[in-house]
Amino acid sequence: MDPFPKDGESAAAGEPSRGAAPSSGVVVQVREKKGPLRAAIPYMPFPVAVICLFLNTFVPGLGTFVSAFTVLCGARTDLPDRHMCCVFWLNIAAALIQILTAIVMVGWIMSIFWGMDMVILASKYS
């Protein structure tokens, strides 16, 4: 067999397939592991999440700051074992990070993605 395949030829065309077993029907579940800041994003009603996304798009961190107060109003998060006050301060910290790093565009991009996560969580919530 020629070591270099010609145009239109595969290198493994003449070889039997190795390791190609038929599907055994294994189900694989993928779970996303979130850090504490990301898990502190509250599940808000959809209109509030869209407003926070809008605010985060034009003033980095403002929507995240507003969303922190929804935690005090009873919005749930993915951190059920943490006290409401702790989750509030985690959201305030995320807002400050977004505001302080917006100068180098990192915070602005983070702020927009944070707002999109809020909308995604809100769509799952309703």
PDB file of N, CA and C in Angstrom, residues 18-112:
ATOM      1  N   ARG A  18     -10.597  -0.109  12.800  1.00  0.00           N
ATOM      2  CA  ARG A  18     -10.167  -0.615  14.095  1.00  0.00           C
ATOM      3  C   ARG A  18     -10.956   0.083  15.197  1.00  0.00           C
ATOM      4  N   GLY A  19     -11.448  -0.644  16.151  1.00  0.00           N
ATOM      5  CA  GLY A  19     -12.112  -0.079  17.318  1.00  0.00           C
ATOM      6  C   GLY A  19     -13.496   0.470  17.038  1.00  0.00           C
ATOM      7  N   ALA A  20     -14.069   0.195  15.900  1.00  0.00           N
ATOM      8  CA  ALA A  20     -15.397   0.714  15.589  1.00  0.00           C
ATOM      9  C   ALA A  20     -16.439  -0.286  16.057  1.00  0.00           C
ATOM     10  N   ALA A  21     -16.804  -0.193  17.315  1.00  0.00           N
ATOM     11  CA  ALA A  21     -17.802  -1.095  17.886  1.00  0.00           C
ATOM     12  C   ALA A  21     -19.183  -0.494  17.692  1.00  0.00           C
ATOM     13  N   PRO A  22     -20.181  -1.321  17.543  1.00  0.00           N
ATOM     14  CA  PRO A  22     -21.528  -0.782  17.425  1.00  0.00           C
ATOM     15  C   PRO A  22     -21.936  -0.085  18.715  1.00  0.00           C
ATOM     16  N   SER A  23     -22.845   0.846  18.609  1.00  0.00           N
ATOM     17  CA  SER A  23     -23.293   1.617  19.760  1.00  0.00           C
ATOM     18  C   SER A  23     -23.918   0.698  20.794  1.00  0.00           C
ATOM     19  N   SER A  24     -23.510   0.874  22.039  1.00  0.00           N
ATOM     20  CA  SER A  24     -24.021   0.004  23.101  1.00  0.00           C
ATOM     21  C   SER A  24     -25.164   0.644  23.865  1.00  0.00           C
ATOM     22  N   GLY A  25     -25.608   1.827  23.469  1.00  0.00           N
ATOM     23  CA  GLY A  25     -26.747   2.465  24.109  1.00  0.00           C
ATOM     24  C   GLY A  25     -26.431   3.086  25.457  1.00  0.00           C
ATOM     25  N   VAL A  26     -25.222   3.583  25.657  1.00  0.00           N
ATOM     26  CA  VAL A  26     -24.839   4.201  26.918  1.00  0.00           C
ATOM     27  C   VAL A  26     -25.331   5.639  26.929  1.00  0.00           C
ATOM     28  N   VAL A  27     -25.987   6.034  28.009  1.00  0.00           N
ATOM     29  CA  VAL A  27     -26.472   7.400  28.161  1.00  0.00           C
ATOM     30  C   VAL A  27     -25.476   8.162  29.015  1.00  0.00           C
ATOM     31  N   VAL A  28     -25.037   9.297  28.516  1.00  0.00           N
ATOM     32  CA  VAL A  28     -24.084  10.117  29.240  1.00  0.00           C
ATOM     33  C   VAL A  28     -24.788  11.403  29.649  1.00  0.00           C
ATOM     34  N   GLN A  29     -24.684  11.748  30.924  1.00  0.00           N
ATOM     35  CA  GLN A  29     -25.299  12.966  31.411  1.00  0.00           C
ATOM     36  C   GLN A  29     -24.202  13.982  31.704  1.00  0.00           C
ATOM     37  N   VAL A  30     -24.390  15.200  31.234  1.00  0.00           N
ATOM     38  CA  VAL A  30     -23.423  16.253  31.453  1.00  0.00           C
ATOM     39  C   VAL A  30     -24.033  17.274  32.401  1.00  0.00           C
ATOM     40  N   ARG A  31     -23.316  17.571  33.487  1.00  0.00           N
ATOM     41  CA  ARG A  31     -23.773  18.570  34.437  1.00  0.00           C
ATOM     42  C   ARG A  31     -22.740  19.668  34.518  1.00  0.00           C
ATOM     43  N   GLU A  32     -23.186  20.897  34.394  1.00  0.00           N
ATOM     44  CA  GLU A  32     -22.285  22.033  34.468  1.00  0.00           C
ATOM     45  C   GLU A  32     -21.990  22.362  35.924  1.00  0.00           C
ATOM     46  N   LYS A  33     -20.717  22.485  36.256  1.00  0.00           N
ATOM     47  CA  LYS A  33     -20.342  22.858  37.613  1.00  0.00           C
ATOM     48  C   LYS A  33     -20.103  24.357  37.620  1.00  0.00           C
ATOM     49  N   LYS A  34     -20.871  25.056  38.437  1.00  0.00           N
ATOM     50  CA  LYS A  34     -20.771  26.509  38.501  1.00  0.00           C
ATOM     51  C   LYS A  34     -19.969  26.925  39.720  1.00  0.00           C
ATOM     52  N   GLY A  35     -19.199  27.988  39.548  1.00  0.00           N
ATOM     53  CA  GLY A  35     -18.492  28.579  40.676  1.00  0.00           C
ATOM     54  C   GLY A  35     -19.470  29.361  41.540  1.00  0.00           C
ATOM     55  N   PRO A  36     -19.018  29.837  42.710  1.00  0.00           N
ATOM     56  CA  PRO A  36     -19.940  30.527  43.610  1.00  0.00           C
ATOM     57  C   PRO A  36     -20.521  31.820  43.039  1.00  0.00           C
ATOM     58  N   LEU A  37     -19.747  32.575  42.280  1.00  0.00           N
ATOM     59  CA  LEU A  37     -20.286  33.810  41.698  1.00  0.00           C
ATOM     60  C   LEU A  37     -21.350  33.501  40.650  1.00  0.00           C
ATOM     61  N   ARG A  38     -21.070  32.535  39.811  1.00  0.00           N
ATOM     62  CA  ARG A  38     -22.018  32.184  38.745  1.00  0.00           C
ATOM     63  C   ARG A  38     -23.270  31.522  39.315  1.00  0.00           C
ATOM     64  N   ALA A  39     -23.109  30.727  40.360  1.00  0.00           N
ATOM     65  CA  ALA A  39     -24.256  30.063  40.981  1.00  0.00           C
ATOM     66  C   ALA A  39     -25.117  31.043  41.769  1.00  0.00           C
ATOM     67  N   ALA A  40     -24.595  32.230  42.049  1.00  0.00           N
ATOM     68  CA  ALA A  40     -25.344  33.235  42.797  1.00  0.00           C
ATOM     69  C   ALA A  40     -26.287  34.042  41.909  1.00  0.00           C
ATOM     70  N   ILE A  41     -26.266  33.821  40.602  1.00  0.00           N
ATOM     71  CA  ILE A  41     -27.186  34.546  39.715  1.00  0.00           C
ATOM     72  C   ILE A  41     -28.610  34.122  40.051  1.00  0.00           C
ATOM     73  N   PRO A  42     -29.474  35.089  40.376  1.00  0.00           N
ATOM     74  CA  PRO A  42     -30.831  34.729  40.802  1.00  0.00           C
ATOM     75  C   PRO A  42     -31.747  34.347  39.637  1.00  0.00           C
ATOM     76  N   TYR A  43     -32.717  33.479  39.944  1.00  0.00           N
ATOM     77  CA  TYR A  43     -33.780  33.126  38.997  1.00  0.00           C
ATOM     78  C   TYR A  43     -34.846  34.208  39.135  1.00  0.00           C
ATOM     79  N   MET A  44     -34.941  35.084  38.148  1.00  0.00           N
ATOM     80  CA  MET A  44     -35.867  36.215  38.198  1.00  0.00           C
ATOM     81  C   MET A  44     -36.996  36.010  37.202  1.00  0.00           C
ATOM     82  N   PRO A  45     -38.070  36.775  37.350  1.00  0.00           N
ATOM     83  CA  PRO A  45     -39.093  36.767  36.300  1.00  0.00           C
ATOM     84  C   PRO A  45     -38.485  37.268  34.985  1.00  0.00           C
ATOM     85  N   PHE A  46     -39.003  36.767  33.864  1.00  0.00           N
ATOM     86  CA  PHE A  46     -38.402  37.052  32.556  1.00  0.00           C
ATOM     87  C   PHE A  46     -38.279  38.559  32.260  1.00  0.00           C
ATOM     88  N   PRO A  47     -39.324  39.388  32.480  1.00  0.00           N
ATOM     89  CA  PRO A  47     -39.166  40.821  32.166  1.00  0.00           C
ATOM     90  C   PRO A  47     -38.060  41.491  32.981  1.00  0.00           C
ATOM     91  N   VAL A  48     -37.905  41.091  34.237  1.00  0.00           N
ATOM     92  CA  VAL A  48     -36.851  41.676  35.079  1.00  0.00           C
ATOM     93  C   VAL A  48     -35.475  41.267  34.554  1.00  0.00           C
ATOM     94  N   ALA A  49     -35.350  40.026  34.119  1.00  0.00           N
ATOM     95  CA  ALA A  49     -34.076  39.547  33.577  1.00  0.00           C
ATOM     96  C   ALA A  49     -33.713  40.291  32.293  1.00  0.00           C
ATOM     97  N   VAL A  50     -34.711  40.571  31.451  1.00  0.00           N
ATOM     98  CA  VAL A  50     -34.448  41.307  30.208  1.00  0.00           C
ATOM     99  C   VAL A  50     -34.017  42.739  30.533  1.00  0.00           C
ATOM    100  N   ILE A  51     -34.638  43.343  31.530  1.00  0.00           N
ATOM    101  CA  ILE A  51     -34.234  44.697  31.942  1.00  0.00           C
ATOM    102  C   ILE A  51     -32.796  44.682  32.462  1.00  0.00           C
ATOM    103  N   CYS A  52     -32.441  43.658  33.249  1.00  0.00           N
ATOM    104  CA  CYS A  52     -31.067  43.555  33.761  1.00  0.00           C
ATOM    105  C   CYS A  52     -30.070  43.353  32.623  1.00  0.00           C
ATOM    106  N   LEU A  53     -30.433  42.562  31.618  1.00  0.00           N
ATOM    107  CA  LEU A  53     -29.568  42.389  30.446  1.00  0.00           C
ATOM    108  C   LEU A  53     -29.378  43.719  29.725  1.00  0.00           C
ATOM    109  N   PHE A  54     -30.470  44.465  29.550  1.00  0.00           N
ATOM    110  CA  PHE A  54     -30.402  45.784  28.901  1.00  0.00           C
ATOM    111  C   PHE A  54     -29.482  46.715  29.695  1.00  0.00           C
ATOM    112  N   LEU A  55     -29.642  46.745  31.010  1.00  0.00           N
ATOM    113  CA  LEU A  55     -28.795  47.604  31.848  1.00  0.00           C
ATOM    114  C   LEU A  55     -27.334  47.171  31.780  1.00  0.00           C
ATOM    115  N   ASN A  56     -27.088  45.871  31.820  1.00  0.00           N
ATOM    116  CA  ASN A  56     -25.705  45.371  31.745  1.00  0.00           C
ATOM    117  C   ASN A  56     -25.063  45.661  30.401  1.00  0.00           C
ATOM    118  N   THR A  57     -25.869  45.752  29.354  1.00  0.00           N
ATOM    119  CA  THR A  57     -25.317  46.017  28.028  1.00  0.00           C
ATOM    120  C   THR A  57     -24.810  47.450  27.909  1.00  0.00           C
ATOM    121  N   PHE A  58     -25.538  48.386  28.514  1.00  0.00           N
ATOM    122  CA  PHE A  58     -25.181  49.797  28.339  1.00  0.00           C
ATOM    123  C   PHE A  58     -24.405  50.385  29.515  1.00  0.00           C
ATOM    124  N   VAL A  59     -24.585  49.854  30.711  1.00  0.00           N
ATOM    125  CA  VAL A  59     -23.809  50.290  31.876  1.00  0.00           C
ATOM    126  C   VAL A  59     -23.327  49.028  32.586  1.00  0.00           C
ATOM    127  N   PRO A  60     -22.109  48.596  32.328  1.00  0.00           N
ATOM    128  CA  PRO A  60     -21.621  47.326  32.876  1.00  0.00           C
ATOM    129  C   PRO A  60     -21.763  47.251  34.398  1.00  0.00           C
ATOM    130  N   GLY A  61     -22.370  46.164  34.858  1.00  0.00           N
ATOM    131  CA  GLY A  61     -22.521  45.925  36.277  1.00  0.00           C
ATOM    132  C   GLY A  61     -23.817  46.433  36.879  1.00  0.00           C
ATOM    133  N   LEU A  62     -24.511  47.342  36.196  1.00  0.00           N
ATOM    134  CA  LEU A  62     -25.733  47.914  36.760  1.00  0.00           C
ATOM    135  C   LEU A  62     -26.849  46.874  36.854  1.00  0.00           C
ATOM    136  N   GLY A  63     -27.011  46.064  35.832  1.00  0.00           N
ATOM    137  CA  GLY A  63     -28.027  45.015  35.865  1.00  0.00           C
ATOM    138  C   GLY A  63     -27.711  43.959  36.912  1.00  0.00           C
ATOM    139  N   THR A  64     -26.441  43.654  37.084  1.00  0.00           N
ATOM    140  CA  THR A  64     -26.031  42.693  38.107  1.00  0.00           C
ATOM    141  C   THR A  64     -26.289  43.269  39.492  1.00  0.00           C
ATOM    142  N   PHE A  65     -26.057  44.569  39.638  1.00  0.00           N
ATOM    143  CA  PHE A  65     -26.328  45.254  40.900  1.00  0.00           C
ATOM    144  C   PHE A  65     -27.822  45.205  41.228  1.00  0.00           C
ATOM    145  N   VAL A  66     -28.665  45.463  40.236  1.00  0.00           N
ATOM    146  CA  VAL A  66     -30.120  45.411  40.426  1.00  0.00           C
ATOM    147  C   VAL A  66     -30.553  43.985  40.764  1.00  0.00           C
ATOM    148  N   SER A  67     -29.959  42.999  40.087  1.00  0.00           N
ATOM    149  CA  SER A  67     -30.338  41.595  40.338  1.00  0.00           C
ATOM    150  C   SER A  67     -29.978  41.161  41.755  1.00  0.00           C
ATOM    151  N   ALA A  68     -28.988  41.795  42.364  1.00  0.00           N
ATOM    152  CA  ALA A  68     -28.628  41.454  43.745  1.00  0.00           C
ATOM    153  C   ALA A  68     -29.798  41.734  44.684  1.00  0.00           C
ATOM    154  N   PHE A  69     -30.559  42.776  44.400  1.00  0.00           N
ATOM    155  CA  PHE A  69     -31.689  43.119  45.262  1.00  0.00           C
ATOM    156  C   PHE A  69     -32.867  42.171  45.076  1.00  0.00           C
ATOM    157  N   THR A  70     -32.923  41.474  43.939  1.00  0.00           N
ATOM    158  CA  THR A  70     -33.986  40.482  43.772  1.00  0.00           C
ATOM    159  C   THR A  70     -33.763  39.287  44.692  1.00  0.00           C
ATOM    160  N   VAL A  71     -32.503  39.061  45.067  1.00  0.00           N
ATOM    161  CA  VAL A  71     -32.201  37.986  46.022  1.00  0.00           C
ATOM    162  C   VAL A  71     -32.831  38.329  47.371  1.00  0.00           C
ATOM    163  N   LEU A  72     -32.745  39.612  47.759  1.00  0.00           N
ATOM    164  CA  LEU A  72     -33.347  40.034  49.018  1.00  0.00           C
ATOM    165  C   LEU A  72     -34.871  39.979  48.968  1.00  0.00           C
ATOM    166  N   CYS A  73     -35.427  40.002  47.744  1.00  0.00           N
ATOM    167  CA  CYS A  73     -36.879  39.909  47.576  1.00  0.00           C
ATOM    168  C   CYS A  73     -37.351  38.463  47.456  1.00  0.00           C
ATOM    169  N   GLY A  74     -36.447  37.503  47.577  1.00  0.00           N
ATOM    170  CA  GLY A  74     -36.838  36.105  47.592  1.00  0.00           C
ATOM    171  C   GLY A  74     -36.511  35.309  46.351  1.00  0.00           C
ATOM    172  N   ALA A  75     -35.796  35.882  45.392  1.00  0.00           N
ATOM    173  CA  ALA A  75     -35.417  35.121  44.198  1.00  0.00           C
ATOM    174  C   ALA A  75     -34.459  34.006  44.614  1.00  0.00           C
ATOM    175  N   ARG A  76     -34.687  32.815  44.095  1.00  0.00           N
ATOM    176  CA  ARG A  76     -33.828  31.690  44.463  1.00  0.00           C
ATOM    177  C   ARG A  76     -32.603  31.639  43.558  1.00  0.00           C
ATOM    178  N   THR A  77     -31.576  30.954  44.024  1.00  0.00           N
ATOM    179  CA  THR A  77     -30.334  30.796  43.259  1.00  0.00           C
ATOM    180  C   THR A  77     -29.918  29.327  43.316  1.00  0.00           C
ATOM    181  N   ASP A  78     -28.781  29.022  42.713  1.00  0.00           N
ATOM    182  CA  ASP A  78     -28.239  27.667  42.756  1.00  0.00           C
ATOM    183  C   ASP A  78     -27.357  27.449  43.991  1.00  0.00           C
ATOM    184  N   LEU A  79     -27.454  28.363  44.965  1.00  0.00           N
ATOM    185  CA  LEU A  79     -26.712  28.239  46.220  1.00  0.00           C
ATOM    186  C   LEU A  79     -27.711  28.126  47.380  1.00  0.00           C
ATOM    187  N   PRO A  80     -28.422  27.006  47.480  1.00  0.00           N
ATOM    188  CA  PRO A  80     -29.450  26.892  48.524  1.00  0.00           C
ATOM    189  C   PRO A  80     -28.884  26.806  49.940  1.00  0.00           C
ATOM    190  N   ASP A  81     -27.623  26.390  50.070  1.00  0.00           N
ATOM    191  CA  ASP A  81     -27.033  26.225  51.393  1.00  0.00           C
ATOM    192  C   ASP A  81     -26.459  27.524  51.960  1.00  0.00           C
ATOM    193  N   ARG A  82     -26.417  28.573  51.142  1.00  0.00           N
ATOM    194  CA  ARG A  82     -25.877  29.855  51.606  1.00  0.00           C
ATOM    195  C   ARG A  82     -27.015  30.763  52.054  1.00  0.00           C
ATOM    196  N   HIS A  83     -26.722  31.625  53.020  1.00  0.00           N
ATOM    197  CA  HIS A  83     -27.708  32.568  53.517  1.00  0.00           C
ATOM    198  C   HIS A  83     -27.987  33.639  52.460  1.00  0.00           C
ATOM    199  N   MET A  84     -29.193  34.177  52.486  1.00  0.00           N
ATOM    200  CA  MET A  84     -29.620  35.178  51.506  1.00  0.00           C
ATOM    201  C   MET A  84     -28.669  36.388  51.487  1.00  0.00           C
ATOM    202  N   CYS A  85     -28.193  36.779  52.640  1.00  0.00           N
ATOM    203  CA  CYS A  85     -27.298  37.938  52.735  1.00  0.00           C
ATOM    204  C   CYS A  85     -25.960  37.661  52.047  1.00  0.00           C
ATOM    205  N   CYS A  86     -25.461  36.446  52.187  1.00  0.00           N
ATOM    206  CA  CYS A  86     -24.197  36.054  51.557  1.00  0.00           C
ATOM    207  C   CYS A  86     -24.338  36.065  50.028  1.00  0.00           C
ATOM    208  N   VAL A  87     -25.460  35.555  49.534  1.00  0.00           N
ATOM    209  CA  VAL A  87     -25.706  35.534  48.091  1.00  0.00           C
ATOM    210  C   VAL A  87     -25.854  36.964  47.565  1.00  0.00           C
ATOM    211  N   PHE A  88     -26.496  37.833  48.352  1.00  0.00           N
ATOM    212  CA  PHE A  88     -26.607  39.243  47.978  1.00  0.00           C
ATOM    213  C   PHE A  88     -25.218  39.849  47.795  1.00  0.00           C
ATOM    214  N   TRP A  89     -24.320  39.614  48.746  1.00  0.00           N
ATOM    215  CA  TRP A  89     -22.974  40.193  48.664  1.00  0.00           C
ATOM    216  C   TRP A  89     -22.145  39.575  47.539  1.00  0.00           C
ATOM    217  N   LEU A  90     -22.397  38.315  47.206  1.00  0.00           N
ATOM    218  CA  LEU A  90     -21.719  37.721  46.047  1.00  0.00           C
ATOM    219  C   LEU A  90     -22.133  38.423  44.759  1.00  0.00           C
ATOM    220  N   ASN A  91     -23.418  38.766  44.638  1.00  0.00           N
ATOM    221  CA  ASN A  91     -23.889  39.492  43.461  1.00  0.00           C
ATOM    222  C   ASN A  91     -23.337  40.913  43.416  1.00  0.00           C
ATOM    223  N   ILE A  92     -23.233  41.562  44.567  1.00  0.00           N
ATOM    224  CA  ILE A  92     -22.631  42.899  44.632  1.00  0.00           C
ATOM    225  C   ILE A  92     -21.163  42.817  44.213  1.00  0.00           C
ATOM    226  N   ALA A  93     -20.458  41.772  44.658  1.00  0.00           N
ATOM    227  CA  ALA A  93     -19.052  41.586  44.275  1.00  0.00           C
ATOM    228  C   ALA A  93     -18.925  41.379  42.765  1.00  0.00           C
ATOM    229  N   ALA A  94     -19.828  40.599  42.177  1.00  0.00           N
ATOM    230  CA  ALA A  94     -19.795  40.392  40.725  1.00  0.00           C
ATOM    231  C   ALA A  94     -20.031  41.708  39.996  1.00  0.00           C
ATOM    232  N   ALA A  95     -20.951  42.527  40.499  1.00  0.00           N
ATOM    233  CA  ALA A  95     -21.223  43.833  39.879  1.00  0.00           C
ATOM    234  C   ALA A  95     -19.991  44.734  39.969  1.00  0.00           C
ATOM    235  N   LEU A  96     -19.322  44.739  41.124  1.00  0.00           N
ATOM    236  CA  LEU A  96     -18.118  45.562  41.273  1.00  0.00           C
ATOM    237  C   LEU A  96     -16.996  45.100  40.350  1.00  0.00           C
ATOM    238  N   ILE A  97     -16.847  43.796  40.206  1.00  0.00           N
ATOM    239  CA  ILE A  97     -15.836  43.262  39.284  1.00  0.00           C
ATOM    240  C   ILE A  97     -16.133  43.722  37.862  1.00  0.00           C
ATOM    241  N   GLN A  98     -17.406  43.675  37.476  1.00  0.00           N
ATOM    242  CA  GLN A  98     -17.791  44.099  36.125  1.00  0.00           C
ATOM    243  C   GLN A  98     -17.535  45.584  35.917  1.00  0.00           C
ATOM    244  N   ILE A  99     -17.858  46.389  36.918  1.00  0.00           N
ATOM    245  CA  ILE A  99     -17.659  47.841  36.801  1.00  0.00           C
ATOM    246  C   ILE A  99     -16.177  48.186  36.730  1.00  0.00           C
ATOM    247  N   LEU A 100     -15.381  47.586  37.624  1.00  0.00           N
ATOM    248  CA  LEU A 100     -13.956  47.929  37.692  1.00  0.00           C
ATOM    249  C   LEU A 100     -13.162  47.437  36.493  1.00  0.00           C
ATOM    250  N   THR A 101     -13.578  46.337  35.880  1.00  0.00           N
ATOM    251  CA  THR A 101     -12.828  45.813  34.735  1.00  0.00           C
ATOM    252  C   THR A 101     -13.443  46.227  33.394  1.00  0.00           C
ATOM    253  N   ALA A 102     -14.480  47.054  33.437  1.00  0.00           N
ATOM    254  CA  ALA A 102     -15.092  47.520  32.186  1.00  0.00           C
ATOM    255  C   ALA A 102     -14.147  48.433  31.410  1.00  0.00           C
ATOM    256  N   ILE A 103     -13.204  49.025  32.094  1.00  0.00           N
ATOM    257  CA  ILE A 103     -12.244  49.922  31.443  1.00  0.00           C
ATOM    258  C   ILE A 103     -11.441  49.183  30.378  1.00  0.00           C
ATOM    259  N   VAL A 104     -11.116  47.930  30.644  1.00  0.00           N
ATOM    260  CA  VAL A 104     -10.341  47.143  29.688  1.00  0.00           C
ATOM    261  C   VAL A 104     -11.227  46.179  28.895  1.00  0.00           C
ATOM    262  N   MET A 105     -12.522  46.462  28.848  1.00  0.00           N
ATOM    263  CA  MET A 105     -13.526  45.728  28.065  1.00  0.00           C
ATOM    264  C   MET A 105     -13.849  44.342  28.621  1.00  0.00           C
ATOM    265  N   VAL A 106     -13.048  43.821  29.532  1.00  0.00           N
ATOM    266  CA  VAL A 106     -13.321  42.499  30.098  1.00  0.00           C
ATOM    267  C   VAL A 106     -14.620  42.535  30.892  1.00  0.00           C
ATOM    268  N   GLY A 107     -14.788  43.559  31.709  1.00  0.00           N
ATOM    269  CA  GLY A 107     -15.984  43.695  32.524  1.00  0.00           C
ATOM    270  C   GLY A 107     -17.236  43.907  31.696  1.00  0.00           C
ATOM    271  N   TRP A 108     -17.103  44.620  30.596  1.00  0.00           N
ATOM    272  CA  TRP A 108     -18.258  44.862  29.731  1.00  0.00           C
ATOM    273  C   TRP A 108     -18.737  43.550  29.099  1.00  0.00           C
ATOM    274  N   ILE A 109     -17.795  42.781  28.611  1.00  0.00           N
ATOM    275  CA  ILE A 109     -18.140  41.485  28.012  1.00  0.00           C
ATOM    276  C   ILE A 109     -18.708  40.553  29.086  1.00  0.00           C
ATOM    277  N   MET A 110     -18.075  40.525  30.253  1.00  0.00           N
ATOM    278  CA  MET A 110     -18.573  39.696  31.357  1.00  0.00           C
ATOM    279  C   MET A 110     -19.980  40.130  31.743  1.00  0.00           C
ATOM    280  N   SER A 111     -20.215  41.420  31.752  1.00  0.00           N
ATOM    281  CA  SER A 111     -21.516  41.964  32.122  1.00  0.00           C
ATOM    282  C   SER A 111     -22.604  41.531  31.141  1.00  0.00           C
ATOM    283  N   ILE A 112     -22.294  41.547  29.862  1.00  0.00           N
ATOM    284  CA  ILE A 112     -23.264  41.125  28.842  1.00  0.00           C
ATOM    285  C   ILE A 112     -23.551  39.637  28.975  1.00  0.00           C
TER     286      ILE A 112
END
